[in-house]
């Protein structure tokens, strides 16, 4: 009989491999009987962590173990506190209460091994991957708008007691991951930053359109300070299509390790930006015909619905759940929502620009093989991005986004 190596999971952190993850699932998590025959695969494809899927084929039970390392997976230039795993576990549990059914269940957070054990969502697929196959998800806008209204508005000073809210601000202070966003979203895409490896053909266009435009750079500076100082809502903080699992009738939001108290528009802007990436990928890579028409029509409708459903549900929840006396004053709700919506537009623009010009790019663009087609897609993205940032005060409804998406 093969002997099983004994690991000490209680004293000191060490990085798991597949064998260790199986052992952990039995011994610590007690998710499987000790004598069960398990399989395990590391399935993480994000930039930071390791994700193990442990399965018992016989009982069909499975679990996910997500472990944070001391450096980012994408590059050891990023030394990151494993506290991000605590943040992720606690936020998932909080979001589970605020937006039931829209996040995976957490089974355990382990502060020694820096891992979070959670529900396996393998019957779903990652939204970005599904979009790259040009699949459509008719319920997506409905689900994501509910998720955003519930998690953003219910954690704001409009609804929460202000002391209780400040306790959450304290718990989810997230300096290292915020610094990544401050650098990667707000700063480095807007000059010729060496580590960004910008697509060569696009560089002169980026220089003329963005890097040399002082009025534009000033707006990015204002937005960076808004990100760093406006503790409005408890954000997911990285709500792109790689952080969302989907199947036809279900949406599950994962990976909230970038969570902190910031401007509510940050999450909504991310969802719109990555929907626009789905649009430009479809336009650039699909053959003309019915399939392309259906897909493009669905993406456009999704962009419109994400914004308009957010606004509709926001108004309703605000009226039902507001507790702050002055938030009831005539005109305040409109003022508050308009600020969120202008942030949303600007952040959609920043996210689009940074995924083209920054360190962390998106497959929607990078898989475009033909250089001329990719160049045109990147030019399109940068023009849309600039308009979303510069005209943010006027981009407040789904239709306004549609006009810009169709304009270039
Ligand atoms: C170093 S991390 C790069 C990017 O991956 C994450 O998902 C965030 O979007 C971050 O900006
Ligand atoms: Mg992630």
mmCIF file of C-alpha atoms and ligand atoms in Angstrom:
data_model
loop_
_atom_site.group_PDB
_atom_site.id
_atom_site.type_symbol
_atom_site.label_atom_id
_atom_site.label_comp_id
_atom_site.label_asym_id
_atom_site.label_seq_id
_atom_site.Cartn_x
_atom_site.Cartn_y
_atom_site.Cartn_z
ATOM 1 C CA UNK A 1 0.000 0.000 0.000
ATOM 2 C CA UNK A 2 1.318 3.469 -0.914
ATOM 3 C CA UNK A 3 2.181 5.539 2.164
ATOM 4 C CA UNK A 4 0.572 8.961 2.478
ATOM 5 C CA UNK A 5 2.899 11.806 3.363
ATOM 6 C CA UNK A 6 1.900 13.712 6.499
ATOM 7 C CA UNK A 7 1.697 17.474 6.233
ATOM 8 C CA UNK A 8 1.483 19.966 9.060
ATOM 9 C CA UNK A 9 -1.296 22.330 8.072
ATOM 10 C CA UNK A 10 -1.531 24.028 11.471
ATOM 11 C CA UNK A 11 1.760 25.744 12.089
ATOM 12 C CA UNK A 12 3.287 27.391 9.089
ATOM 13 C CA UNK A 13 2.183 28.401 5.617
ATOM 14 C CA UNK A 14 3.534 26.507 2.629
ATOM 15 C CA UNK A 15 2.467 26.523 -1.000
ATOM 16 C CA UNK A 16 0.149 23.677 -1.941
ATOM 17 C CA UNK A 17 0.414 21.435 -4.952
ATOM 18 C CA UNK A 18 -2.283 19.103 -6.236
ATOM 19 C CA UNK A 19 -1.360 16.249 -3.913
ATOM 20 C CA UNK A 20 -1.292 18.526 -0.885
ATOM 21 C CA UNK A 21 -4.671 20.034 -1.833
ATOM 22 C CA UNK A 22 -6.265 16.549 -1.880
ATOM 23 C CA UNK A 23 -4.804 15.798 1.525
ATOM 24 C CA UNK A 24 -6.017 19.145 2.858
ATOM 25 C CA UNK A 25 -9.542 18.521 1.555
ATOM 26 C CA UNK A 26 -9.700 15.253 3.497
ATOM 27 C CA UNK A 27 -7.814 16.067 6.697
ATOM 28 C CA UNK A 28 -8.568 19.700 7.389
ATOM 29 C CA UNK A 29 -11.715 20.390 5.462
ATOM 30 C CA UNK A 30 -13.105 16.905 6.148
ATOM 31 C CA UNK A 31 -14.990 17.312 2.909
ATOM 32 C CA UNK A 32 -14.280 13.697 1.869
ATOM 33 C CA UNK A 33 -13.792 10.461 3.854
ATOM 34 C CA UNK A 34 -10.127 9.869 4.570
ATOM 35 C CA UNK A 35 -9.991 6.750 2.365
ATOM 36 C CA UNK A 36 -11.679 8.296 -0.685
ATOM 37 C CA UNK A 37 -9.949 8.219 -4.082
ATOM 38 C CA UNK A 38 -9.660 11.833 -5.191
ATOM 39 C CA UNK A 39 -8.411 13.676 -8.252
ATOM 40 C CA UNK A 40 -7.176 17.239 -8.278
ATOM 41 C CA UNK A 41 -6.286 19.810 -10.913
ATOM 42 C CA UNK A 42 -4.873 23.303 -10.510
ATOM 43 C CA UNK A 43 -7.265 25.327 -12.661
ATOM 44 C CA UNK A 44 -6.376 28.942 -11.816
ATOM 45 C CA UNK A 45 -5.973 31.223 -14.798
ATOM 46 C CA UNK A 46 -6.030 34.566 -12.978
ATOM 47 C CA UNK A 47 -3.051 36.801 -12.325
ATOM 48 C CA UNK A 48 -2.596 36.280 -8.604
ATOM 49 C CA UNK A 49 -3.492 32.924 -6.992
ATOM 50 C CA UNK A 50 -3.610 29.137 -7.275
ATOM 51 C CA UNK A 51 -6.954 27.367 -7.557
ATOM 52 C CA UNK A 52 -7.308 23.626 -6.917
ATOM 53 C CA UNK A 53 -10.396 21.647 -7.865
ATOM 54 C CA UNK A 54 -10.611 18.458 -5.804
ATOM 55 C CA UNK A 55 -13.083 15.813 -6.942
ATOM 56 C CA UNK A 56 -14.343 12.469 -5.688
ATOM 57 C CA UNK A 57 -15.528 10.852 -8.944
ATOM 58 C CA UNK A 58 -17.385 8.158 -7.045
ATOM 59 C CA UNK A 59 -19.632 10.400 -4.962
ATOM 60 C CA UNK A 60 -19.485 13.253 -7.503
ATOM 61 C CA UNK A 61 -18.616 15.672 -4.710
ATOM 62 C CA UNK A 62 -16.100 18.432 -5.381
ATOM 63 C CA UNK A 63 -14.610 21.481 -3.733
ATOM 64 C CA UNK A 64 -12.467 24.475 -4.677
ATOM 65 C CA UNK A 65 -9.411 25.451 -2.642
ATOM 66 C CA UNK A 66 -8.011 28.843 -3.587
ATOM 67 C CA UNK A 67 -4.611 29.647 -2.124
ATOM 68 C CA UNK A 68 -2.776 32.975 -2.102
ATOM 69 C CA UNK A 69 0.999 32.976 -2.500
ATOM 70 C CA UNK A 70 3.362 35.684 -1.235
ATOM 71 C CA UNK A 71 3.836 37.054 -4.765
ATOM 72 C CA UNK A 72 1.486 37.410 -7.728
ATOM 73 C CA UNK A 73 1.304 34.534 -10.153
ATOM 74 C CA UNK A 74 1.684 36.902 -13.123
ATOM 75 C CA UNK A 75 5.033 38.273 -11.849
ATOM 76 C CA UNK A 76 7.053 38.183 -8.598
ATOM 77 C CA UNK A 77 7.476 41.935 -9.010
ATOM 78 C CA UNK A 78 4.187 42.102 -7.065
ATOM 79 C CA UNK A 79 4.821 41.118 -3.433
ATOM 80 C CA UNK A 80 1.368 40.815 -1.908
ATOM 81 C CA UNK A 81 0.160 40.131 1.587
ATOM 82 C CA UNK A 82 -1.859 36.905 1.792
ATOM 83 C CA UNK A 83 -4.399 38.988 3.766
ATOM 84 C CA UNK A 84 -6.082 39.305 0.376
ATOM 85 C CA UNK A 85 -7.344 35.781 0.970
ATOM 86 C CA UNK A 86 -8.994 36.854 4.240
ATOM 87 C CA UNK A 87 -10.566 39.800 2.431
ATOM 88 C CA UNK A 88 -11.833 37.558 -0.348
ATOM 89 C CA UNK A 89 -13.325 34.994 2.086
ATOM 90 C CA UNK A 90 -15.045 37.586 4.266
ATOM 91 C CA UNK A 91 -16.361 39.568 1.307
ATOM 92 C CA UNK A 92 -17.784 36.441 -0.316
ATOM 93 C CA UNK A 93 -19.634 35.685 2.909
ATOM 94 C CA UNK A 94 -20.947 39.221 3.166
ATOM 95 C CA UNK A 95 -21.966 39.342 -0.496
ATOM 96 C CA UNK A 96 -23.697 36.011 -0.044
ATOM 97 C CA UNK A 97 -25.976 37.710 2.494
ATOM 98 C CA UNK A 98 -26.477 40.852 0.410
ATOM 99 C CA UNK A 99 -26.986 39.160 -2.948
ATOM 100 C CA UNK A 100 -28.118 35.623 -2.223
ATOM 101 C CA UNK A 101 -27.556 33.084 -4.974
ATOM 102 C CA UNK A 102 -25.101 35.308 -6.842
ATOM 103 C CA UNK A 103 -21.831 34.246 -5.159
ATOM 104 C CA UNK A 104 -20.347 30.843 -4.272
ATOM 105 C CA UNK A 105 -20.724 29.468 -0.736
ATOM 106 C CA UNK A 106 -17.587 29.641 1.404
ATOM 107 C CA UNK A 107 -16.895 26.524 3.491
ATOM 108 C CA UNK A 108 -13.750 27.635 5.295
ATOM 109 C CA UNK A 109 -11.097 30.343 5.467
ATOM 110 C CA UNK A 110 -7.709 29.199 6.743
ATOM 111 C CA UNK A 111 -5.431 31.975 7.988
ATOM 112 C CA UNK A 112 -2.365 29.697 8.268
ATOM 113 C CA UNK A 113 -2.506 28.164 4.802
ATOM 114 C CA UNK A 114 -3.998 31.388 3.367
ATOM 115 C CA UNK A 115 -6.688 29.567 1.514
ATOM 116 C CA UNK A 116 -10.380 29.854 0.996
ATOM 117 C CA UNK A 117 -12.427 26.710 0.413
ATOM 118 C CA UNK A 118 -15.620 27.156 -1.481
ATOM 119 C CA UNK A 119 -18.389 25.721 -3.582
ATOM 120 C CA UNK A 120 -17.286 24.250 -6.901
ATOM 121 C CA UNK A 121 -19.038 26.002 -9.764
ATOM 122 C CA UNK A 122 -17.857 23.694 -12.525
ATOM 123 C CA UNK A 123 -21.355 23.453 -13.949
ATOM 124 C CA UNK A 124 -20.848 27.133 -14.841
ATOM 125 C CA UNK A 125 -18.190 28.606 -17.135
ATOM 126 C CA UNK A 126 -16.115 31.751 -16.878
ATOM 127 C CA UNK A 127 -17.936 34.538 -18.690
ATOM 128 C CA UNK A 128 -14.877 35.707 -20.647
ATOM 129 C CA UNK A 129 -14.278 32.224 -22.044
ATOM 130 C CA UNK A 130 -17.946 31.873 -22.967
ATOM 131 C CA UNK A 131 -17.958 35.289 -24.642
ATOM 132 C CA UNK A 132 -14.888 34.362 -26.653
ATOM 133 C CA UNK A 133 -16.993 31.478 -27.987
ATOM 134 C CA UNK A 134 -19.711 34.094 -28.671
ATOM 135 C CA UNK A 135 -22.290 32.503 -26.392
ATOM 136 C CA UNK A 136 -25.161 34.619 -25.074
ATOM 137 C CA UNK A 137 -26.636 34.791 -21.563
ATOM 138 C CA UNK A 138 -30.076 36.404 -21.541
ATOM 139 C CA UNK A 139 -30.262 36.638 -17.722
ATOM 140 C CA UNK A 140 -26.846 38.201 -17.229
ATOM 141 C CA UNK A 141 -27.883 41.887 -17.101
ATOM 142 C CA UNK A 142 -30.709 41.066 -14.701
ATOM 143 C CA UNK A 143 -28.403 39.184 -12.332
ATOM 144 C CA UNK A 144 -25.399 41.487 -12.422
ATOM 145 C CA UNK A 145 -27.530 44.624 -11.917
ATOM 146 C CA UNK A 146 -29.112 43.051 -8.816
ATOM 147 C CA UNK A 147 -25.677 42.048 -7.531
ATOM 148 C CA UNK A 148 -24.330 45.573 -7.995
ATOM 149 C CA UNK A 149 -27.296 47.424 -6.496
ATOM 150 C CA UNK A 150 -27.382 45.126 -3.469
ATOM 151 C CA UNK A 151 -23.667 45.061 -2.759
ATOM 152 C CA UNK A 152 -23.000 48.734 -3.546
ATOM 153 C CA UNK A 153 -26.036 50.543 -2.188
ATOM 154 C CA UNK A 154 -26.599 48.354 0.874
ATOM 155 C CA UNK A 155 -22.997 48.944 2.040
ATOM 156 C CA UNK A 156 -23.163 52.731 1.560
ATOM 157 C CA UNK A 157 -23.914 55.513 4.045
ATOM 158 C CA UNK A 158 -27.336 55.828 2.418
ATOM 159 C CA UNK A 159 -28.411 52.568 4.033
ATOM 160 C CA UNK A 160 -25.874 51.563 6.703
ATOM 161 C CA UNK A 161 -25.333 53.132 10.096
ATOM 162 C CA UNK A 162 -22.246 55.300 9.669
ATOM 163 C CA UNK A 163 -20.254 53.721 12.515
ATOM 164 C CA UNK A 164 -21.053 50.233 11.321
ATOM 165 C CA UNK A 165 -20.033 51.242 7.802
ATOM 166 C CA UNK A 166 -16.743 52.661 9.095
ATOM 167 C CA UNK A 167 -16.040 49.306 10.773
ATOM 168 C CA UNK A 168 -16.306 47.715 7.330
ATOM 169 C CA UNK A 169 -14.065 50.414 5.843
ATOM 170 C CA UNK A 170 -11.476 49.439 8.486
ATOM 171 C CA UNK A 171 -11.793 45.679 7.937
ATOM 172 C CA UNK A 172 -11.430 45.959 4.205
ATOM 173 C CA UNK A 173 -8.613 48.414 3.935
ATOM 174 C CA UNK A 174 -6.649 46.831 1.097
ATOM 175 C CA UNK A 175 -3.534 48.940 0.439
ATOM 176 C CA UNK A 176 -1.529 46.521 -1.695
ATOM 177 C CA UNK A 177 -4.261 45.533 -4.093
ATOM 178 C CA UNK A 178 -5.463 49.132 -4.293
ATOM 179 C CA UNK A 179 -1.921 50.126 -5.220
ATOM 180 C CA UNK A 180 -2.032 47.635 -8.096
ATOM 181 C CA UNK A 181 -5.180 49.338 -9.419
ATOM 182 C CA UNK A 182 -3.793 52.822 -8.783
ATOM 183 C CA UNK A 183 -0.745 51.927 -10.890
ATOM 184 C CA UNK A 184 -2.227 49.558 -13.469
ATOM 185 C CA UNK A 185 -5.551 51.314 -14.092
ATOM 186 C CA UNK A 186 -4.917 54.982 -13.389
ATOM 187 C CA UNK A 187 -1.239 55.692 -14.048
ATOM 188 C CA UNK A 188 0.828 53.350 -16.202
ATOM 189 C CA UNK A 189 -1.474 53.097 -19.250
ATOM 190 C CA UNK A 190 -1.167 56.837 -19.783
ATOM 191 C CA UNK A 191 2.524 57.158 -20.599
ATOM 192 C CA UNK A 192 4.926 54.989 -22.548
ATOM 193 C CA UNK A 193 5.567 52.670 -19.602
ATOM 194 C CA UNK A 194 8.163 50.048 -20.443
ATOM 195 C CA UNK A 195 6.660 47.037 -18.702
ATOM 196 C CA UNK A 196 3.364 47.436 -20.558
ATOM 197 C CA UNK A 197 4.466 45.872 -23.827
ATOM 198 C CA UNK A 198 1.990 47.863 -25.924
ATOM 199 C CA UNK A 199 1.155 46.436 -29.349
ATOM 200 C CA UNK A 200 3.759 48.199 -31.531
ATOM 201 C CA UNK A 201 1.336 49.356 -34.232
ATOM 202 C CA UNK A 202 -0.920 51.036 -31.632
ATOM 203 C CA UNK A 203 1.783 53.089 -29.902
ATOM 204 C CA UNK A 204 1.788 56.176 -32.197
ATOM 205 C CA UNK A 205 -2.021 56.312 -32.037
ATOM 206 C CA UNK A 206 -1.998 56.062 -28.212
ATOM 207 C CA UNK A 207 0.635 58.778 -28.039
ATOM 208 C CA UNK A 208 -1.309 61.219 -30.156
ATOM 209 C CA UNK A 209 -4.767 60.439 -28.740
ATOM 210 C CA UNK A 210 -3.939 60.042 -25.042
ATOM 211 C CA UNK A 211 -0.340 60.362 -23.886
ATOM 212 C CA UNK A 212 0.192 63.832 -25.399
ATOM 213 C CA UNK A 213 -3.216 65.232 -24.466
ATOM 214 C CA UNK A 214 -2.774 67.218 -21.259
ATOM 215 C CA UNK A 215 -6.486 67.866 -20.799
ATOM 216 C CA UNK A 216 -7.083 64.108 -20.934
ATOM 217 C CA UNK A 217 -4.242 63.366 -18.493
ATOM 218 C CA UNK A 218 -5.721 65.869 -16.048
ATOM 219 C CA UNK A 219 -9.005 63.939 -16.055
ATOM 220 C CA UNK A 220 -7.175 60.673 -15.296
ATOM 221 C CA UNK A 221 -5.485 62.412 -12.348
ATOM 222 C CA UNK A 222 -8.838 63.609 -10.970
ATOM 223 C CA UNK A 223 -10.250 60.100 -11.333
ATOM 224 C CA UNK A 224 -7.273 58.513 -9.592
ATOM 225 C CA UNK A 225 -7.843 60.752 -6.565
ATOM 226 C CA UNK A 226 -11.547 59.907 -6.653
ATOM 227 C CA UNK A 227 -10.607 56.208 -6.526
ATOM 228 C CA UNK A 228 -8.238 56.750 -3.595
ATOM 229 C CA UNK A 229 -10.476 58.991 -1.492
ATOM 230 C CA UNK A 230 -14.165 58.311 -2.115
ATOM 231 C CA UNK A 231 -15.101 55.571 0.388
ATOM 232 C CA UNK A 232 -18.624 55.279 -0.966
ATOM 233 C CA UNK A 233 -19.424 51.559 -1.230
ATOM 234 C CA UNK A 234 -17.845 48.200 -0.533
ATOM 235 C CA UNK A 235 -16.661 47.317 -4.028
ATOM 236 C CA UNK A 236 -15.915 43.975 -5.576
ATOM 237 C CA UNK A 237 -12.966 45.842 -7.033
ATOM 238 C CA UNK A 238 -12.176 43.669 -10.068
ATOM 239 C CA UNK A 239 -15.519 42.926 -11.697
ATOM 240 C CA UNK A 240 -14.339 41.904 -15.167
ATOM 241 C CA UNK A 241 -15.626 38.953 -17.178
ATOM 242 C CA UNK A 242 -12.930 36.681 -15.707
ATOM 243 C CA UNK A 243 -14.474 37.211 -12.246
ATOM 244 C CA UNK A 244 -17.918 36.003 -13.273
ATOM 245 C CA UNK A 245 -19.196 32.461 -13.718
ATOM 246 C CA UNK A 246 -22.259 31.914 -15.894
ATOM 247 C CA UNK A 247 -24.620 29.308 -17.170
ATOM 248 C CA UNK A 248 -27.872 29.897 -18.967
ATOM 249 C CA UNK A 249 -29.981 30.731 -15.938
ATOM 250 C CA UNK A 250 -27.354 31.497 -13.320
ATOM 251 C CA UNK A 251 -24.605 34.038 -12.625
ATOM 252 C CA UNK A 252 -22.041 33.756 -9.830
ATOM 253 C CA UNK A 253 -19.555 36.450 -8.977
ATOM 254 C CA UNK A 254 -16.145 35.319 -7.709
ATOM 255 C CA UNK A 255 -12.690 36.718 -6.871
ATOM 256 C CA UNK A 256 -13.424 39.813 -4.761
ATOM 257 C CA UNK A 257 -9.867 40.064 -3.422
ATOM 258 C CA UNK A 258 -9.523 43.670 -4.688
ATOM 259 C CA UNK A 259 -12.501 44.662 -2.502
ATOM 260 C CA UNK A 260 -12.331 47.928 -0.548
ATOM 261 C CA UNK A 261 -14.475 51.000 0.078
ATOM 262 C CA UNK A 262 -14.316 53.029 -3.119
ATOM 263 C CA UNK A 263 -16.500 54.764 -5.709
ATOM 264 C CA UNK A 264 -19.535 52.622 -6.599
ATOM 265 C CA UNK A 265 -19.082 53.357 -10.302
ATOM 266 C CA UNK A 266 -15.873 51.311 -10.267
ATOM 267 C CA UNK A 267 -17.741 47.981 -10.404
ATOM 268 C CA UNK A 268 -20.400 49.099 -12.861
ATOM 269 C CA UNK A 269 -17.765 50.641 -15.142
ATOM 270 C CA UNK A 270 -15.845 47.364 -15.165
ATOM 271 C CA UNK A 271 -18.890 45.358 -16.220
ATOM 272 C CA UNK A 272 -19.583 47.787 -19.072
ATOM 273 C CA UNK A 273 -15.940 47.899 -20.194
ATOM 274 C CA UNK A 274 -15.733 44.125 -20.492
ATOM 275 C CA UNK A 275 -19.074 43.999 -22.311
ATOM 276 C CA UNK A 276 -17.588 46.455 -24.801
ATOM 277 C CA UNK A 277 -14.600 44.107 -25.177
ATOM 278 C CA UNK A 278 -17.069 41.312 -25.993
ATOM 279 C CA UNK A 279 -18.616 43.575 -28.620
ATOM 280 C CA UNK A 280 -15.329 44.492 -30.303
ATOM 281 C CA UNK A 281 -14.150 40.879 -30.214
ATOM 282 C CA UNK A 282 -17.366 39.771 -31.945
ATOM 283 C CA UNK A 283 -17.126 42.570 -34.504
ATOM 284 C CA UNK A 284 -13.473 41.786 -35.228
ATOM 285 C CA UNK A 285 -13.498 38.007 -35.339
ATOM 286 C CA UNK A 286 -16.942 36.723 -36.366
ATOM 287 C CA UNK A 287 -17.956 35.932 -39.931
ATOM 288 C CA UNK A 288 -20.802 38.100 -41.231
ATOM 289 C CA UNK A 289 -24.184 36.392 -40.915
ATOM 290 C CA UNK A 290 -26.995 35.530 -38.549
ATOM 291 C CA UNK A 291 -24.827 34.247 -35.728
ATOM 292 C CA UNK A 292 -22.831 37.459 -35.620
ATOM 293 C CA UNK A 293 -25.978 39.586 -35.813
ATOM 294 C CA UNK A 294 -27.557 37.729 -32.882
ATOM 295 C CA UNK A 295 -24.453 37.899 -30.783
ATOM 296 C CA UNK A 296 -23.815 41.599 -31.411
ATOM 297 C CA UNK A 297 -27.480 42.434 -30.778
ATOM 298 C CA UNK A 298 -27.338 40.587 -27.436
ATOM 299 C CA UNK A 299 -24.108 42.317 -26.346
ATOM 300 C CA UNK A 300 -25.500 45.744 -27.227
ATOM 301 C CA UNK A 301 -28.739 45.034 -25.366
ATOM 302 C CA UNK A 302 -26.732 43.792 -22.391
ATOM 303 C CA UNK A 303 -24.762 47.049 -22.226
ATOM 304 C CA UNK A 304 -28.013 49.050 -22.301
ATOM 305 C CA UNK A 305 -29.710 46.786 -19.749
ATOM 306 C CA UNK A 306 -26.813 46.738 -17.295
ATOM 307 C CA UNK A 307 -27.015 50.523 -17.004
ATOM 308 C CA UNK A 308 -30.789 50.950 -17.144
ATOM 309 C CA UNK A 309 -31.586 48.036 -14.843
ATOM 310 C CA UNK A 310 -28.981 49.305 -12.388
ATOM 311 C CA UNK A 311 -30.660 52.731 -12.360
ATOM 312 C CA UNK A 312 -34.161 51.279 -12.014
ATOM 313 C CA UNK A 313 -33.235 48.934 -9.144
ATOM 314 C CA UNK A 314 -31.051 51.559 -7.479
ATOM 315 C CA UNK A 315 -34.004 53.990 -7.329
ATOM 316 C CA UNK A 316 -36.250 51.325 -5.854
ATOM 317 C CA UNK A 317 -33.810 50.064 -3.217
ATOM 318 C CA UNK A 318 -32.820 53.645 -2.307
ATOM 319 C CA UNK A 319 -36.474 54.538 -1.622
ATOM 320 C CA UNK A 320 -37.121 51.366 0.348
ATOM 321 C CA UNK A 321 -33.918 51.103 2.368
ATOM 322 C CA UNK A 322 -32.510 54.600 2.962
ATOM 323 C CA UNK A 323 -31.884 55.335 6.648
ATOM 324 C CA UNK A 324 -29.913 58.593 6.479
ATOM 325 C CA UNK A 325 -32.155 61.592 7.152
ATOM 326 C CA UNK A 326 -30.498 64.002 4.704
ATOM 327 C CA UNK A 327 -30.520 61.411 1.921
ATOM 328 C CA UNK A 328 -34.274 62.002 1.785
ATOM 329 C CA UNK A 329 -33.942 65.683 0.919
ATOM 330 C CA UNK A 330 -35.437 66.598 -2.437
ATOM 331 C CA UNK A 331 -32.865 66.256 -5.212
ATOM 332 C CA UNK A 332 -30.246 64.334 -3.205
ATOM 333 C CA UNK A 333 -30.929 60.910 -4.705
ATOM 334 C CA UNK A 334 -30.613 62.360 -8.219
ATOM 335 C CA UNK A 335 -27.350 64.111 -7.305
ATOM 336 C CA UNK A 336 -25.933 60.939 -5.706
ATOM 337 C CA UNK A 337 -26.923 58.678 -8.593
ATOM 338 C CA UNK A 338 -25.616 61.092 -11.232
ATOM 339 C CA UNK A 339 -22.225 61.037 -9.541
ATOM 340 C CA UNK A 340 -22.208 57.237 -9.586
ATOM 341 C CA UNK A 341 -23.156 57.255 -13.253
ATOM 342 C CA UNK A 342 -20.486 59.714 -14.320
ATOM 343 C CA UNK A 343 -17.906 57.658 -12.384
ATOM 344 C CA UNK A 344 -19.273 54.578 -14.132
ATOM 345 C CA UNK A 345 -18.649 56.045 -17.558
ATOM 346 C CA UNK A 346 -15.156 57.288 -16.675
ATOM 347 C CA UNK A 347 -14.155 53.977 -15.120
ATOM 348 C CA UNK A 348 -15.484 52.034 -18.107
ATOM 349 C CA UNK A 349 -13.174 54.245 -20.203
ATOM 350 C CA UNK A 350 -10.175 53.781 -17.921
ATOM 351 C CA UNK A 351 -10.680 50.019 -17.795
ATOM 352 C CA UNK A 352 -10.915 49.787 -21.588
ATOM 353 C CA UNK A 353 -7.768 51.880 -22.049
ATOM 354 C CA UNK A 354 -5.771 49.991 -19.424
ATOM 355 C CA UNK A 355 -6.619 46.556 -20.845
ATOM 356 C CA UNK A 356 -5.251 47.737 -24.209
ATOM 357 C CA UNK A 357 -2.264 49.806 -23.048
ATOM 358 C CA UNK A 358 -1.516 48.427 -19.573
ATOM 359 C CA UNK A 359 0.269 45.415 -18.125
ATOM 360 C CA UNK A 360 -2.814 43.187 -17.715
ATOM 361 C CA UNK A 361 -4.363 42.816 -21.152
ATOM 362 C CA UNK A 362 -7.503 40.910 -22.171
ATOM 363 C CA UNK A 363 -7.809 37.918 -24.462
ATOM 364 C CA UNK A 364 -10.786 39.532 -26.239
ATOM 365 C CA UNK A 365 -8.152 41.710 -27.962
ATOM 366 C CA UNK A 366 -4.917 39.747 -27.769
ATOM 367 C CA UNK A 367 -6.323 36.675 -29.518
ATOM 368 C CA UNK A 368 -7.024 38.710 -32.655
ATOM 369 C CA UNK A 369 -4.414 37.228 -34.995
ATOM 370 C CA UNK A 370 -4.554 39.599 -37.965
ATOM 371 C CA UNK A 371 -2.362 42.606 -37.049
ATOM 372 C CA UNK A 372 -4.421 45.129 -38.999
ATOM 373 C CA UNK A 373 -7.683 43.877 -37.438
ATOM 374 C CA UNK A 374 -6.130 44.005 -33.960
ATOM 375 C CA UNK A 375 -4.820 47.516 -34.625
ATOM 376 C CA UNK A 376 -8.285 48.668 -35.671
ATOM 377 C CA UNK A 377 -9.852 47.015 -32.596
ATOM 378 C CA UNK A 378 -7.342 48.730 -30.287
ATOM 379 C CA UNK A 379 -7.874 52.113 -32.005
ATOM 380 C CA UNK A 380 -11.619 51.647 -31.550
ATOM 381 C CA UNK A 381 -11.177 50.858 -27.851
ATOM 382 C CA UNK A 382 -8.987 53.900 -27.202
ATOM 383 C CA UNK A 383 -11.409 56.264 -28.936
ATOM 384 C CA UNK A 384 -14.371 54.858 -27.018
ATOM 385 C CA UNK A 385 -12.339 55.013 -23.793
ATOM 386 C CA UNK A 386 -11.429 58.655 -24.272
ATOM 387 C CA UNK A 387 -15.001 59.665 -24.969
ATOM 388 C CA UNK A 388 -16.298 57.774 -21.917
ATOM 389 C CA UNK A 389 -13.784 59.622 -19.747
ATOM 390 C CA UNK A 390 -14.037 63.119 -21.233
ATOM 391 C CA UNK A 391 -17.842 63.203 -21.617
ATOM 392 C CA UNK A 392 -18.645 61.277 -18.448
ATOM 393 C CA UNK A 393 -21.098 63.892 -17.126
ATOM 394 C CA UNK A 394 -23.432 63.276 -20.070
ATOM 395 C CA UNK A 395 -23.244 59.484 -20.262
ATOM 396 C CA UNK A 396 -25.960 58.413 -17.868
ATOM 397 C CA UNK A 397 -28.285 55.980 -19.651
ATOM 398 C CA UNK A 398 -27.912 52.733 -21.570
ATOM 399 C CA UNK A 399 -28.702 54.544 -24.826
ATOM 400 C CA UNK A 400 -25.752 56.938 -24.287
ATOM 401 C CA UNK A 401 -23.379 53.965 -24.228
ATOM 402 C CA UNK A 402 -24.976 52.488 -27.303
ATOM 403 C CA UNK A 403 -24.453 55.745 -29.203
ATOM 404 C CA UNK A 404 -20.738 55.677 -28.378
ATOM 405 C CA UNK A 405 -20.318 51.949 -29.091
ATOM 406 C CA UNK A 406 -21.880 52.446 -32.536
ATOM 407 C CA UNK A 407 -20.159 55.739 -33.322
ATOM 408 C CA UNK A 408 -16.597 54.597 -34.066
HETATM 409 C C1 LIG B 1 -0.896 42.131 -10.969
HETATM 410 S S1 LIG B 1 -2.558 41.804 -11.090
HETATM 411 C C2 LIG B 1 -3.086 42.354 -12.643
HETATM 412 C C3 LIG B 1 -4.555 42.471 -12.759
HETATM 413 O O1 LIG B 1 -5.180 41.219 -12.499
HETATM 414 C C4 LIG B 1 -6.266 41.395 -11.621
HETATM 415 O O2 LIG B 1 -7.359 40.618 -12.001
HETATM 416 C C5 LIG B 1 -6.569 42.874 -11.632
HETATM 417 O O3 LIG B 1 -7.434 43.233 -12.677
HETATM 418 C C6 LIG B 1 -5.216 43.445 -11.798
HETATM 419 O O4 LIG B 1 -5.207 44.765 -12.270
HETATM 420 MG MG1 LIG B 2 -9.089 37.903 -10.105
#
